[in-house]
Coordinates of C-alpha atoms in Angstrom, one line a residue:
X1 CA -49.3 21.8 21.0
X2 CA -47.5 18.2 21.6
X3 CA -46.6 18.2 17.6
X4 CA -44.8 21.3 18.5
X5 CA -42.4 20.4 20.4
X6 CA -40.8 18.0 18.2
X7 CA -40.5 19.8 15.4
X8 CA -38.9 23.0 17.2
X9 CA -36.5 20.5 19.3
X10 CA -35.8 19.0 15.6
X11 CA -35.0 22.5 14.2
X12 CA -32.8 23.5 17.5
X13 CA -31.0 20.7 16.8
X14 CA -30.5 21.0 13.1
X15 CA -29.7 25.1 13.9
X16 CA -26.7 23.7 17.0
X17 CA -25.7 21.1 14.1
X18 CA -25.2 24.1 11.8
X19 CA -23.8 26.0 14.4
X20 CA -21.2 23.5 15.3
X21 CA -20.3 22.7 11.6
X22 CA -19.9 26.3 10.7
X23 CA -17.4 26.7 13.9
X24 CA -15.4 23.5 12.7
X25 CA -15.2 24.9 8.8
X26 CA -14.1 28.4 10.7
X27 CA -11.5 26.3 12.6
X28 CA -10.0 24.8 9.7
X29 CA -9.5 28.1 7.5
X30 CA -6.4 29.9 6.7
X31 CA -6.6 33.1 8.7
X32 CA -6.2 35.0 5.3
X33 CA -7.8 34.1 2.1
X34 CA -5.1 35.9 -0.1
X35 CA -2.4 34.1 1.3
X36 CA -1.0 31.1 -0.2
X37 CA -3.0 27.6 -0.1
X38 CA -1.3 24.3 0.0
X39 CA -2.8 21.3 -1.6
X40 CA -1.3 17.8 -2.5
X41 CA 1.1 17.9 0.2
X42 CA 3.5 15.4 0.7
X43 CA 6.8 14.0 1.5
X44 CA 8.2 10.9 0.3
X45 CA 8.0 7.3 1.3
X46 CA 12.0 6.6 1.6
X47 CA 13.9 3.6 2.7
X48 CA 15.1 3.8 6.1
X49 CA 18.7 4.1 5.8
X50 CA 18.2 7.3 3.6
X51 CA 18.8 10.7 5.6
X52 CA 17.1 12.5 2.8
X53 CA 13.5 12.8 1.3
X54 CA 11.6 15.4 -0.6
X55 CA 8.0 17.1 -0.1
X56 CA 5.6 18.3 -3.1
X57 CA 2.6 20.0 -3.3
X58 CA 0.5 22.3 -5.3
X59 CA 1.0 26.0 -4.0
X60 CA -2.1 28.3 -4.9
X61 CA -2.1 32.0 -5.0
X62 CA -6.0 33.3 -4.5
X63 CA -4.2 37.2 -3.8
X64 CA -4.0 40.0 -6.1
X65 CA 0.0 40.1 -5.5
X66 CA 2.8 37.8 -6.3
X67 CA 3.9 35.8 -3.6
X68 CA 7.2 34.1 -3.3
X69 CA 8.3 30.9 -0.5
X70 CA 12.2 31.8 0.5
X71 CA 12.5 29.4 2.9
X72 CA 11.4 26.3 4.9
X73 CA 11.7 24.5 7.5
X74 CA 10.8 20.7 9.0
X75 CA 11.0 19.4 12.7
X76 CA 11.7 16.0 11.1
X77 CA 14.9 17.5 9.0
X78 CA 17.9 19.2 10.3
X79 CA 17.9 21.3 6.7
X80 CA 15.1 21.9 4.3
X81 CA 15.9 23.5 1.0
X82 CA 14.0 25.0 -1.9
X83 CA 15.6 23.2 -4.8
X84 CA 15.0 22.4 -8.5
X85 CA 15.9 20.0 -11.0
X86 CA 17.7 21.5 -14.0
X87 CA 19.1 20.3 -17.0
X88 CA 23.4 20.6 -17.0
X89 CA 24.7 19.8 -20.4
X90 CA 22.4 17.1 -20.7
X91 CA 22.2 16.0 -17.1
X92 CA 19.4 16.7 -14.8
X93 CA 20.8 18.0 -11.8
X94 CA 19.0 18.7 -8.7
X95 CA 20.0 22.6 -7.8
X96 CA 18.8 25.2 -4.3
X97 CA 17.1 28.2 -5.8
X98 CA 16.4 30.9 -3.7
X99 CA 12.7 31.2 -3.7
X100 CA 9.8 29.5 -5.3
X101 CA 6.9 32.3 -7.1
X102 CA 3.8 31.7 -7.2
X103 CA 2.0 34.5 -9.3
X104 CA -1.3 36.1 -8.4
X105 CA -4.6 34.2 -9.4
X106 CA -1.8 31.8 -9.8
X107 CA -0.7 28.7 -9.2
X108 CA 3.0 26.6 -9.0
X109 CA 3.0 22.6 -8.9
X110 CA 6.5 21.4 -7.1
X111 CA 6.7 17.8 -8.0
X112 CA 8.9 14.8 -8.9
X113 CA 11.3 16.3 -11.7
X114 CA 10.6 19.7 -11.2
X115 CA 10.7 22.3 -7.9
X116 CA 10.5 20.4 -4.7
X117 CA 11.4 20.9 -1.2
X118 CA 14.1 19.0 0.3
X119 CA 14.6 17.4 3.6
X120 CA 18.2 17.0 4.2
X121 CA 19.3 15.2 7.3
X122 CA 16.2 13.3 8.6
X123 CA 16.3 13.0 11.9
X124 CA 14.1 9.6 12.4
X125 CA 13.3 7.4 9.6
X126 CA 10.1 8.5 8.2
X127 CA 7.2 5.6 8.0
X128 CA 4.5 6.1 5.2
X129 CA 1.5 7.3 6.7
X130 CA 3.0 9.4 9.6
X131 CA 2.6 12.8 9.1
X132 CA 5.5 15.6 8.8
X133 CA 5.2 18.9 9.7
X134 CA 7.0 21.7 7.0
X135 CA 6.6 25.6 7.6
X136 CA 7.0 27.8 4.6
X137 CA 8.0 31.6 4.9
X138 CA 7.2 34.1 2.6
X139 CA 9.2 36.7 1.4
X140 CA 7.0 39.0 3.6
X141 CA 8.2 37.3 6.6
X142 CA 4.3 35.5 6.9
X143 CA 4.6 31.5 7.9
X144 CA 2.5 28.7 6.8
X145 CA 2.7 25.6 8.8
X146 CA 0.5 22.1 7.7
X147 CA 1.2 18.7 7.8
X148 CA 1.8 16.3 5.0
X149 CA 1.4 12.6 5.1
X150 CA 4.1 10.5 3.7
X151 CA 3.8 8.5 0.9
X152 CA 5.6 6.0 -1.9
X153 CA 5.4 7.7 -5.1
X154 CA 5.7 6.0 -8.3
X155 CA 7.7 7.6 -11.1
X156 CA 6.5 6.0 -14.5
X157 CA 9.4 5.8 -17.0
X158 CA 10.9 9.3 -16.3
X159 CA 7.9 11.1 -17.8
X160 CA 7.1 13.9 -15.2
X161 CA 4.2 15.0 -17.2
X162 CA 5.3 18.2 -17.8
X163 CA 6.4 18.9 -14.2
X164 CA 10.3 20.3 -15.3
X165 CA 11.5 23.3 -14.3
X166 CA 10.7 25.4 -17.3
X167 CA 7.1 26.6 -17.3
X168 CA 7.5 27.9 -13.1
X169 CA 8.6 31.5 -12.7

């Protein structure tokens, strides 16, 4: 009997271990799995003297119904605005649209060039690193809140890779 108590105080250990993980992974999920999934987040790195910035991300849909973001929202902004760059005779313009889809099975990239959300009005200079919180509704009145860390971002020669405005819904 004394080799059996090692292994079954092994094994209770692995099983709480188990336990424990599958409570953090439980913690850490969406409370819906058809609602909208946020990857990629983030806002960026700006100079301290600018009172704006911008956040992107990759919004997936897992659902079997379109979804559509109408609004957000950002304790570190007083405004923060669904917006798009689009070209104006020529000129790429940065313009609010009034929602952002995201079809079902789907999936919309916002990113430098392309849709974005804007933070208008910062109201502390954002350091890279720090973390800022956004809240996206849905056009069913559902909120998302998650943080997203700030970051510099590079834009290589004004190639967005494909990120305009023209292949999103």
């Amino acid at each position: 009997m004394p080799r059996t108590f090692p292994h079954a105080f092994a094994a209770g250990l692995v099983g709480l271990a188990l336990t424990l993980a599958g409570q953090a992974a439980l913690a850490e999920a969406p409370e819906r799995t058809d609602l909208l999934q946020i990857e990629e987040a983030l806002v960026r790195a700006v100079p301290p003297v600018s009172t704006t910035t911008a956040a992107f991300m990759m919004l997936h849909n897992p659902g079997e119904r379109d979804l559509a973001v109408v609004d957000a929202s950002s304790p570190a902004a007083g405004i923060t605005e669904l917006h798009n760059h689009v070209d104006v005779d020529g000129v790429m313009q940065m313009r609010r649209v009034p929602e952002i889809a995201v079809p079902a099975g789907g999936s919309t990239e916002l990113a430098p060039g392309g849709l974005h959300l804007m933070l208008i009005d910062l109201v502390a200079p954002l350091e890279e690193g720090e973390e800022v919180e956004i809240t996206l509704v849905l056009e069913s009145d559902e909120t998302l809140t998650f943080s997203a860390p700030v970051k510099r971002i590079e834009v290589m020669g004004g190639d967005h890779h494909g990120h305009g405005g023209h292949h999103h819904h």
